[in-house]
Short mmCIF file of C-alpha atoms in Angstrom, two decimals:
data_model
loop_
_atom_site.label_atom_id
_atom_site.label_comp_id
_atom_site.label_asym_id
_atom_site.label_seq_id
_atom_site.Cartn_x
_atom_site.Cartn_y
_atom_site.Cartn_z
CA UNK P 11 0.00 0.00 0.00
CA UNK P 12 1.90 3.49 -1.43
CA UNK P 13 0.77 5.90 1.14
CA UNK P 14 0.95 9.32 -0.48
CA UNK P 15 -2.30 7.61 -2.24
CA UNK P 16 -3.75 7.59 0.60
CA UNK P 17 -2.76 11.32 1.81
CA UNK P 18 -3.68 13.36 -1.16
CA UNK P 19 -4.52 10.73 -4.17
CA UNK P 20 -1.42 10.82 -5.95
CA UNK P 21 -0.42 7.54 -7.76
CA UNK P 22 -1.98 4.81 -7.55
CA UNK P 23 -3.17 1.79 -5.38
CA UNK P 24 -5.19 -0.88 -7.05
CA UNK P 25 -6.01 -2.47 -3.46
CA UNK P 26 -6.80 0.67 -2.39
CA UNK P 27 -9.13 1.80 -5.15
CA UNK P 28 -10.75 -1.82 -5.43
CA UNK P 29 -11.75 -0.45 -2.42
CA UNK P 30 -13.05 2.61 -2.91
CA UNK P 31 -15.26 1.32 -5.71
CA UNK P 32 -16.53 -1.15 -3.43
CA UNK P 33 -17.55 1.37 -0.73
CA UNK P 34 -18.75 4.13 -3.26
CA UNK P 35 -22.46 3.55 -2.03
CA UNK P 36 -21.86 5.46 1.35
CA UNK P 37 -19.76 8.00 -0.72
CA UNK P 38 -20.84 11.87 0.70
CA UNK P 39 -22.84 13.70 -1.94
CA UNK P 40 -23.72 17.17 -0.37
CA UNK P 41 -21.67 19.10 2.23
CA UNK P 42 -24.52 20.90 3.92
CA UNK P 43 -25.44 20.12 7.07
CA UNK P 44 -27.61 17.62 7.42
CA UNK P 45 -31.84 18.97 8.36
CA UNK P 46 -32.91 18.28 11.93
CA UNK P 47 -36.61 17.81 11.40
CA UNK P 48 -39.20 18.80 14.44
CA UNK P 49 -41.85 16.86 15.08
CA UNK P 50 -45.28 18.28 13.42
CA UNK P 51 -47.02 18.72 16.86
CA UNK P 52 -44.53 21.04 18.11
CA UNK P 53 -43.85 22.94 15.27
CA UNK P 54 -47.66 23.82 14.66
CA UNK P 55 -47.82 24.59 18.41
CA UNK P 56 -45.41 27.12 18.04
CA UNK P 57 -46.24 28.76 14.93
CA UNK P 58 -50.42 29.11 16.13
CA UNK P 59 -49.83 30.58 19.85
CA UNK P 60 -48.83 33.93 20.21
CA UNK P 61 -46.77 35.22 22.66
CA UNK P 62 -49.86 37.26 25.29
CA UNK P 63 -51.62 34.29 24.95
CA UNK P 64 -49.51 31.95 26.52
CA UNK P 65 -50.57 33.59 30.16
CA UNK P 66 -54.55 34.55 29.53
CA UNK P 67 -55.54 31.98 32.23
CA UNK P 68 -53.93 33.53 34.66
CA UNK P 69 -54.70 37.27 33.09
CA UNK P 70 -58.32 36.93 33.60
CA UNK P 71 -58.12 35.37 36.83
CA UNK P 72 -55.57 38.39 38.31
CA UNK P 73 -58.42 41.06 36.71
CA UNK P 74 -61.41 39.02 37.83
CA UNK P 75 -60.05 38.86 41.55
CA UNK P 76 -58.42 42.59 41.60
CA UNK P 77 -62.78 43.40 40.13
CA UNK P 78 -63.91 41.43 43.21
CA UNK P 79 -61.37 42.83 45.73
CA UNK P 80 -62.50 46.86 44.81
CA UNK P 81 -65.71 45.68 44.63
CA UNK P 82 -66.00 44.46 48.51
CA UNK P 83 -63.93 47.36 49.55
CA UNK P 84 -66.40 49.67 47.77
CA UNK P 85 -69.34 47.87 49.23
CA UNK P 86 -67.84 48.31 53.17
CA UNK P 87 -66.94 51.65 52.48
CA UNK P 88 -70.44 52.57 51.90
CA UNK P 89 -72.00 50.34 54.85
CA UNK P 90 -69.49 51.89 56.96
CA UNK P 91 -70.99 55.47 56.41
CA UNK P 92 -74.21 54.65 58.31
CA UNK P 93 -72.84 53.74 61.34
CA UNK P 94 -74.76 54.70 64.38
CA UNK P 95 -72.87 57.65 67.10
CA UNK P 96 -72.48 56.15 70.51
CA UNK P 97 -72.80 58.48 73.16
CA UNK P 98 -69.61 57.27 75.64
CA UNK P 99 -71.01 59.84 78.33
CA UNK P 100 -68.96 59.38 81.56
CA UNK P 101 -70.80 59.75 85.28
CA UNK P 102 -70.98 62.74 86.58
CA UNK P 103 -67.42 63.50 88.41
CA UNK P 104 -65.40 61.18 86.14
CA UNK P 105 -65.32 63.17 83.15
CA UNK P 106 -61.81 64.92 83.29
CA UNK P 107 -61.42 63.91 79.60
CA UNK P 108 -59.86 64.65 76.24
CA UNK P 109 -61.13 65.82 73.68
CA UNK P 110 -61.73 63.84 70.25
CA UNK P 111 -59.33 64.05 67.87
CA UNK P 112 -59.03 62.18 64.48
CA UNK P 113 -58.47 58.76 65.53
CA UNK P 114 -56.56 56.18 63.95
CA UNK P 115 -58.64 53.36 62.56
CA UNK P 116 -58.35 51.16 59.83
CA UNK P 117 -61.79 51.85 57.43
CA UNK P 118 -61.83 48.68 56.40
CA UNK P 119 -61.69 46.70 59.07
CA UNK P 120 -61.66 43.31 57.86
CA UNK P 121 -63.03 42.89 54.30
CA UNK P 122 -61.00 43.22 51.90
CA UNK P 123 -57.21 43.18 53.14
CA UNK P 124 -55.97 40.83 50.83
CA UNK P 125 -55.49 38.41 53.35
CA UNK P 126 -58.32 35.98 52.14
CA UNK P 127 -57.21 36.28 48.97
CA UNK P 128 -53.54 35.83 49.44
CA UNK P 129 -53.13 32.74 46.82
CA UNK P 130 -53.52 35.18 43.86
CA UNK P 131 -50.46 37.58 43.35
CA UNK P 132 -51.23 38.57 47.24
CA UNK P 133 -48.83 41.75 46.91
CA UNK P 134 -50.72 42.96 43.62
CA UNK P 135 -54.22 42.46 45.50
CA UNK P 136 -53.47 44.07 48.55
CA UNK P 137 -52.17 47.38 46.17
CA UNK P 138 -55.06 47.44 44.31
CA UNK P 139 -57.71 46.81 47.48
CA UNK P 140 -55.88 49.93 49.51
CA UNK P 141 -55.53 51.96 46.35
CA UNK P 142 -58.16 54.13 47.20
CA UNK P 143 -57.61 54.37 51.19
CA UNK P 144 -55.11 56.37 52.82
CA UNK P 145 -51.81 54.45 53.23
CA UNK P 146 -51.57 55.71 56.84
CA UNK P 147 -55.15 53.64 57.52
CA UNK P 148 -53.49 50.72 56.21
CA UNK P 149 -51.05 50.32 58.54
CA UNK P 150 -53.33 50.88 61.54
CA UNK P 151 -53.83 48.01 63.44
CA UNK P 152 -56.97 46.00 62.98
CA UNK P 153 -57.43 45.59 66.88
CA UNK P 154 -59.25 48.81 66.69
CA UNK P 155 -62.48 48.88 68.46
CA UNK P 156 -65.81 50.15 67.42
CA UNK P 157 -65.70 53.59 69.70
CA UNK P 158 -62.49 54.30 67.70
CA UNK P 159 -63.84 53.37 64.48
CA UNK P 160 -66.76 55.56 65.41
CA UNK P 161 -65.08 58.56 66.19
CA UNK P 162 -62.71 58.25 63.24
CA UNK P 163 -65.53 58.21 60.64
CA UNK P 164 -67.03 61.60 63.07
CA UNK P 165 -63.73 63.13 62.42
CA UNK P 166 -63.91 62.33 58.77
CA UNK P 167 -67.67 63.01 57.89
CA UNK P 168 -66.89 66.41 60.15
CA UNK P 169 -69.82 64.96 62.84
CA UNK P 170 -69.64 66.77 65.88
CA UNK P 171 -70.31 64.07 68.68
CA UNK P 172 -72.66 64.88 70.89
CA UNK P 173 -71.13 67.79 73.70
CA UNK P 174 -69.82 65.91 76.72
CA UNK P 175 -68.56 62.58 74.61
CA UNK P 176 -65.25 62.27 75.32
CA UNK P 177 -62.22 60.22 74.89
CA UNK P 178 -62.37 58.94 78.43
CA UNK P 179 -59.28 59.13 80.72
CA UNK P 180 -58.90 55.47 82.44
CA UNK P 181 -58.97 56.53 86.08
CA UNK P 182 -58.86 54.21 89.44
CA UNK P 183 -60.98 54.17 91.73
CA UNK P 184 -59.24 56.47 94.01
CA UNK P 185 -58.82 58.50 91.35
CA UNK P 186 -62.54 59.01 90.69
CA UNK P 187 -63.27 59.46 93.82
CA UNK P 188 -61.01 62.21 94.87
CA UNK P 189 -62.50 63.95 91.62
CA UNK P 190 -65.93 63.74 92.11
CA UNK P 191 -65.53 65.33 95.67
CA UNK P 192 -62.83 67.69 94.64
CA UNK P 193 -65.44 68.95 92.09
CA UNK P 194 -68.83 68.54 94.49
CA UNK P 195 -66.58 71.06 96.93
CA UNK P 196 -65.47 73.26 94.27
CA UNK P 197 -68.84 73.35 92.70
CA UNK P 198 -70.68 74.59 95.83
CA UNK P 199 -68.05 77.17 96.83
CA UNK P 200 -68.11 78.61 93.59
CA UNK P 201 -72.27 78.70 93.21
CA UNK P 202 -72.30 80.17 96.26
CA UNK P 203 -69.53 83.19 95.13
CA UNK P 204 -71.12 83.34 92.04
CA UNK P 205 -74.78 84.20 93.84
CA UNK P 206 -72.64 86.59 95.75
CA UNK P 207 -71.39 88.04 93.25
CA UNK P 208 -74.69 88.45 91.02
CA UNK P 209 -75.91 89.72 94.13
CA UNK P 210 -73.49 92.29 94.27
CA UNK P 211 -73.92 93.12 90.96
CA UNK P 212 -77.82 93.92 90.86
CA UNK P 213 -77.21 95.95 93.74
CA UNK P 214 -74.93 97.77 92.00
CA UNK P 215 -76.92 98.25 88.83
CA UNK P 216 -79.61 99.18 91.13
CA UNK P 217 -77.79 101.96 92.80
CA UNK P 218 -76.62 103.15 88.80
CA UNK P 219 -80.13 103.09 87.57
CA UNK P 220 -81.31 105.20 90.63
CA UNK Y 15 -25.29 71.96 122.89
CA UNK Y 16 -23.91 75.32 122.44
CA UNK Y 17 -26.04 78.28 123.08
CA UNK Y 18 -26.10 79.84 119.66
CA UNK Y 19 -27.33 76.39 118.65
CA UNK Y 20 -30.09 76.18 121.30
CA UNK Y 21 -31.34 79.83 120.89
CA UNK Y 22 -31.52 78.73 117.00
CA UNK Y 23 -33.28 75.56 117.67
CA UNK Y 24 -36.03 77.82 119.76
CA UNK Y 25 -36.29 80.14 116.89
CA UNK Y 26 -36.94 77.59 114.42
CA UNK Y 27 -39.43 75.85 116.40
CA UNK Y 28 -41.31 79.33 117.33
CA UNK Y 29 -41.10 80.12 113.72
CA UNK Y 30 -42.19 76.47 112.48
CA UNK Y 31 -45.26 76.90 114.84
CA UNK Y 32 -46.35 80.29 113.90
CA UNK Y 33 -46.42 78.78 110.25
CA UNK Y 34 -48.54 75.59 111.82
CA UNK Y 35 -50.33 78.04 113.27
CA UNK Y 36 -51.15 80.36 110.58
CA UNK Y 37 -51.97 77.42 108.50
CA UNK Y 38 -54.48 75.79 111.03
CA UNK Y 39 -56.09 79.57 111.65
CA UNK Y 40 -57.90 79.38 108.27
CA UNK Y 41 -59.38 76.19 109.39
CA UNK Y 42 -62.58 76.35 110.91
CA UNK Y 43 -64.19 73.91 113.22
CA UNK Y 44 -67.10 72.27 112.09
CA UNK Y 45 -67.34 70.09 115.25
CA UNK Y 46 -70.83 71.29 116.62
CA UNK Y 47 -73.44 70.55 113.96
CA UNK Y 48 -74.97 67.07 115.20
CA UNK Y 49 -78.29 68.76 115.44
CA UNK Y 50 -77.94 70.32 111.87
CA UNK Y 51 -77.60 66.88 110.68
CA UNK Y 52 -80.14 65.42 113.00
CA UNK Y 53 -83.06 67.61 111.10
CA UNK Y 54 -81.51 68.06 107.53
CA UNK Y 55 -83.21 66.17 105.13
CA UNK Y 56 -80.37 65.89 102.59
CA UNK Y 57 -76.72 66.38 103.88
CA UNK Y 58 -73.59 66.96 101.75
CA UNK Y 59 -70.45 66.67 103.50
CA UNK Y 60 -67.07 67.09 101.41
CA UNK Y 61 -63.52 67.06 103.14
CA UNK Y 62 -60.70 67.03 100.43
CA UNK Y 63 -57.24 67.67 101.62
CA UNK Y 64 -53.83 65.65 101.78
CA UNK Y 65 -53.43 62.84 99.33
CA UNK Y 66 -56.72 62.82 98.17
CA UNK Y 67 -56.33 66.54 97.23
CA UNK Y 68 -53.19 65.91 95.59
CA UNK Y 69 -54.42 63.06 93.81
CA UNK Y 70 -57.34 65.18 92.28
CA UNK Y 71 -55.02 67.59 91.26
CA UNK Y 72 -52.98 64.95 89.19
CA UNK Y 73 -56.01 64.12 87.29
CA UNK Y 74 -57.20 67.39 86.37
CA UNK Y 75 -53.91 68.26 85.15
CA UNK Y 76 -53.50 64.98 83.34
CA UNK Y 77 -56.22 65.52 81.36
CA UNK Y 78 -56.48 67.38 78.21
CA UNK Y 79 -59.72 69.35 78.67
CA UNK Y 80 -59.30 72.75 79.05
CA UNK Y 81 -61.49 73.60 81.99
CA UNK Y 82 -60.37 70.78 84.12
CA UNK Y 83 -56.69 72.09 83.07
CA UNK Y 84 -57.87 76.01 84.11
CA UNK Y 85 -59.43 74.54 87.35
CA UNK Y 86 -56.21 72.42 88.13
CA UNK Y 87 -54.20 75.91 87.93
CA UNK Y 88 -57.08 77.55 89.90
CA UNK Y 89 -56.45 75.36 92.82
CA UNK Y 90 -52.63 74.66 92.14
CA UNK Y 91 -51.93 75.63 95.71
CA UNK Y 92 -54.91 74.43 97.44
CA UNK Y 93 -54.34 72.58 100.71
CA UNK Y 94 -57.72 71.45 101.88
CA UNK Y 95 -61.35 72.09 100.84
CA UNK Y 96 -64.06 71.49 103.15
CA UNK Y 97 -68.31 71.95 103.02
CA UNK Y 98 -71.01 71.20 104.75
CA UNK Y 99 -74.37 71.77 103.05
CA UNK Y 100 -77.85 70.93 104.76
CA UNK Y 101 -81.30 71.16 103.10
CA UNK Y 102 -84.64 71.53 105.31
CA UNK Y 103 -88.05 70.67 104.31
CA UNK Y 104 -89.61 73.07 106.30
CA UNK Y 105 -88.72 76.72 107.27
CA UNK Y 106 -86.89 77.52 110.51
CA UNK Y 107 -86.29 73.17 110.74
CA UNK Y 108 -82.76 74.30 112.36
CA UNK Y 109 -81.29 76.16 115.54
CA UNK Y 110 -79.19 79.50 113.66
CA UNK Y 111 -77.20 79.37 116.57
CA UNK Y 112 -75.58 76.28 114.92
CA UNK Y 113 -74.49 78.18 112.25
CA UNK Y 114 -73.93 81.14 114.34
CA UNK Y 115 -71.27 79.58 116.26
CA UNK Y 116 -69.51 78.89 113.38
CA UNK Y 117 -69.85 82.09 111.98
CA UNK Y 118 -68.28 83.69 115.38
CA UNK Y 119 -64.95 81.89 114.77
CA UNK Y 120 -64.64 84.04 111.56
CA UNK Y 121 -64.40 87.02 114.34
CA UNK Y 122 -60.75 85.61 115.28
CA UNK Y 123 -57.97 87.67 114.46
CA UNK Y 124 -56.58 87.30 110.29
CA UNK Y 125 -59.98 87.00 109.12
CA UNK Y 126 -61.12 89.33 106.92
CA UNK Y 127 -65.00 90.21 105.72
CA UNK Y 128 -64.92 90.36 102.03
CA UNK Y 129 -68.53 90.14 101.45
CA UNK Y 130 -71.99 90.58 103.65
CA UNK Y 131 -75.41 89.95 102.25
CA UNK Y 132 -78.67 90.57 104.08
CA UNK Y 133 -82.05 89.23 102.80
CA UNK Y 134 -85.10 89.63 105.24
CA UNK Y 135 -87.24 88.37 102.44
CA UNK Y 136 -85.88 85.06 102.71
CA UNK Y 137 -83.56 85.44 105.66
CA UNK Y 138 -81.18 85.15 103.45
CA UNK Y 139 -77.76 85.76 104.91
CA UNK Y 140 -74.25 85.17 103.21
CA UNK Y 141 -70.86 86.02 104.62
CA UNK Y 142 -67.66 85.46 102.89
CA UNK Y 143 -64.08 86.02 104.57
CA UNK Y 144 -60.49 85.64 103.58
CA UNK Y 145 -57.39 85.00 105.20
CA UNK Y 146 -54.11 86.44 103.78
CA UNK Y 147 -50.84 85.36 104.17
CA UNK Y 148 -48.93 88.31 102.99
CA UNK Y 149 -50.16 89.12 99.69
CA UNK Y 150 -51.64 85.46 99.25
CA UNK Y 151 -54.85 84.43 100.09
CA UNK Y 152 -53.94 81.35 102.78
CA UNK Y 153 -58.16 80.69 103.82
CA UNK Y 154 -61.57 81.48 102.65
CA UNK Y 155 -64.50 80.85 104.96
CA UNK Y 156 -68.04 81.25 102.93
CA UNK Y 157 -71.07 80.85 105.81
CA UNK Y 158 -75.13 81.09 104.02
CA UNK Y 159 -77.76 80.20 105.68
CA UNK Y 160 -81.62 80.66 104.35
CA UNK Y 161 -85.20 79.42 105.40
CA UNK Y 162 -84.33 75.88 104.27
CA UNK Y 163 -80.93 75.80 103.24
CA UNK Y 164 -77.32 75.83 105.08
CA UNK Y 165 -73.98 75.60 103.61
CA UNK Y 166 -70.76 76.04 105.38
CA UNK Y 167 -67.57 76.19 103.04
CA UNK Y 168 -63.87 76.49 104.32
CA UNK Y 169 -61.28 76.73 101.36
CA UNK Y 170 -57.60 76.39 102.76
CA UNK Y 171 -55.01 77.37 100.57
CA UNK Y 172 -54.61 80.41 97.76
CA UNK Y 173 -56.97 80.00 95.30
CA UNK Y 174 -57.89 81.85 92.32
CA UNK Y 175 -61.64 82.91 92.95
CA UNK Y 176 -62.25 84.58 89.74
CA UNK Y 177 -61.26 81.73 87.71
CA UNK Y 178 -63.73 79.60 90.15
CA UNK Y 179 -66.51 81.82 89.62
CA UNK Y 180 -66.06 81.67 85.81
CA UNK Y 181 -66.03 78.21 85.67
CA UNK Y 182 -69.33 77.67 87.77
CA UNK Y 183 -71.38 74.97 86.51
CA UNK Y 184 -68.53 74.06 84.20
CA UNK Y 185 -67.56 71.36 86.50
CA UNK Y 186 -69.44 68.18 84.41
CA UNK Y 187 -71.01 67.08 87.79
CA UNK Y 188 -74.58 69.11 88.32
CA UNK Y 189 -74.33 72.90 89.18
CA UNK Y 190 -75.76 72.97 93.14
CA UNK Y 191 -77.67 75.85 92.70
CA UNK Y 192 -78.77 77.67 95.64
CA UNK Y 193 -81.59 80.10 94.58
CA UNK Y 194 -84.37 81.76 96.79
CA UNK Y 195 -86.55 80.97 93.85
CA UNK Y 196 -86.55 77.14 95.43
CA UNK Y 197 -88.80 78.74 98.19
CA UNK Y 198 -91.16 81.07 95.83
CA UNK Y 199 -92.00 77.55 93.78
CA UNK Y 200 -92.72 75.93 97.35
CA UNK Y 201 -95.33 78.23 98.35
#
């Protein structure tokens, strides 16, 4: 076997190209690379769907539970308006108070926070729910009670409680106590100055008019 | 003991008891009025001094209403309030020399009258004294007694009267009014 044959065809080999001839079947024809062919399925699949498609379930179900969400919030936004004023008048003696001022309160107490719905994209829910609150209400705690609730809606709707509802001051017993005599004493000494004084007055305008 | 320290000690206990004493001066008794209280059909008694006075004064001062916080500074220096009020259901039901006796001990030297009223048309008859300390006011004695009514009020302490008047029926417990018109709607 002449091995420059074999390294660029020069000369000849007749074992060689005996060979060749015998093998000439599996001879290369075309250089190109050969076609990788896709299976049908796939390659309809991919030419039919569009891109926004591919997530519609989960598009409608995101828009149909943000609809639901403002919805509720809506609905206890407008029940919330009606309620009732309670009168949180103290006993007589006790009521060394503060006045009202614009309470914290979440509006929504607990409709509507997201939390039930918290499967969905939670984050995107709860955004969309407080969207049309106040951010500060949000963060209030939901521990509030009704008297707060109450007075926070007064201070909103500009109500005027009723005169003499107060935030109450949380006072022992001793406490009260020493009040409500410290004011029955006080009250009686200053009637009595005050009738003194009227008294002293009409005279007076009595004594002008003459 | 040295005798500049004894003669100091005897100063400071003279002067310690003339300020005891001075104190106790605006106090009056209100030991004698058993019979008052026998025929009184309603009785008010109030005696608020020491802790319980103090205490009072916390609270009106804690809280943030403003006429609590203007009575608070009324009374900032208040040491002791005391009253006795008596209602009658019938006219002359009581012996005026009760009250009389307690209006003689407003006689006593560092009392002074501050206001006298005379009514014959209901008996009516008011006094109101003061007691200074200096330039303060350190007691204030106010003694009425009418056909069915008697109240006896002893304030201890400076106190700002004007503010007190102002205030009157400010006080979220029920103005006591005492009115002569009580005995015109009787008859």
């Amino acid at each position: 076997m002449k091995n420059d044959y074999l390294w660029d065809k020069t000369g000849s080999d007749p074992e060689i190209t005996k060979l060749e001839n015998a093998l000439s079947v599996f001879r290369q024809k075309d250089l190109s690379p050969p076609e990788i062919g896709i299976p049908s399925t796939i390659a309809d699949g991919r030419a039919k769907r569009p891109f926004h498609k591919l997530f519609s379930f989960g598009v409608v179900s995101f828009a149909g539970l943000t609809a639901v969400v403002f919805g509720l919030s809506i609905f206890v936004m407008i029940r919330s308006g009606n309620v009732e004023m309670v009168n949180t008048d103290l006993p007589p003696g006790v009521e060394t108070t503060e006045s009202i001022s614009a309470a914290e309160v979440s509006p929504m107490p607990e409709v509507g926070s997201g939390s039930t719905m918290a499967e969905a994209p939670s984050a995107d829910a709860n955004k969309v729910v407080f969207a049309s609150r106040k951010p500060a209400a949000h963060r209030k705690s939901r521990s509030r009670t009704l008297k707060n609730q109450v007075r926070h809606l007064a201070a909103e709707n500009n109500v005027r409680l009723k005169p003499g509802v107060k935030s109450k001051v949380v006072l022992t017993e001793e406490e009260k106590y020493a009040v409500e005599q410290l004011m029955l004493g006080l009250s009686i000494t200053s009637s009595n100055l005050k009738m003194v004084k009227d008294k002293a007055n009409g005279i007076r305008e009595n004594e002008i008019s003459k | 003991m040295k005798p500049i320290n004894k003669i100091h000690l005897i100063l400071l206990t003279i002067f310690v008891s003339a300020i005891g004493a001075s104190a106790q001066d605006a106090r009056l008794r209100f030991d004698n009025l058993a019979s008052l209280e026998k025929n009184a059909s309603e009785v008010v008694e109030v005696n608020v001094d020491g802790k319980l006075l103090q205490l009072a004064k916390r609270v009106l001062l804690k809280v943030k209403d403003q006429d609590a916080q203007k009575i608070g500074k009324a009374i900032e220096g208040l040491e002791g309030v005391y009253v006795r009020s008596f209602n009658f259901d019938s006219e002359n039901d009581y012996n005026i020399a009760d009250v009389d006796s307690v209006r003689s001990q407003l006689s006593s030297p560092g009392w002074e009258k501050l206001a006298r009223v005379r009514s014959k048309k209901d008996n009516q008859k008011i006094d109101v004294y003061m007691m200074f300390r200096g330039q303060d006011i350190s007691g204030l004695a106010v003694i009425l007694s009418e056909k069915k009514q008697i109240a006896l009020i002893n304030v201890i302490g400076p106190i700002d009267i004007d503010t007190l008047v102002e205030l009157s029926g400010k006080m979220n417990i029920p103005e006591i009014s005492i009115s002569k018109d009580d005995d015109q709607n009787d008859n």
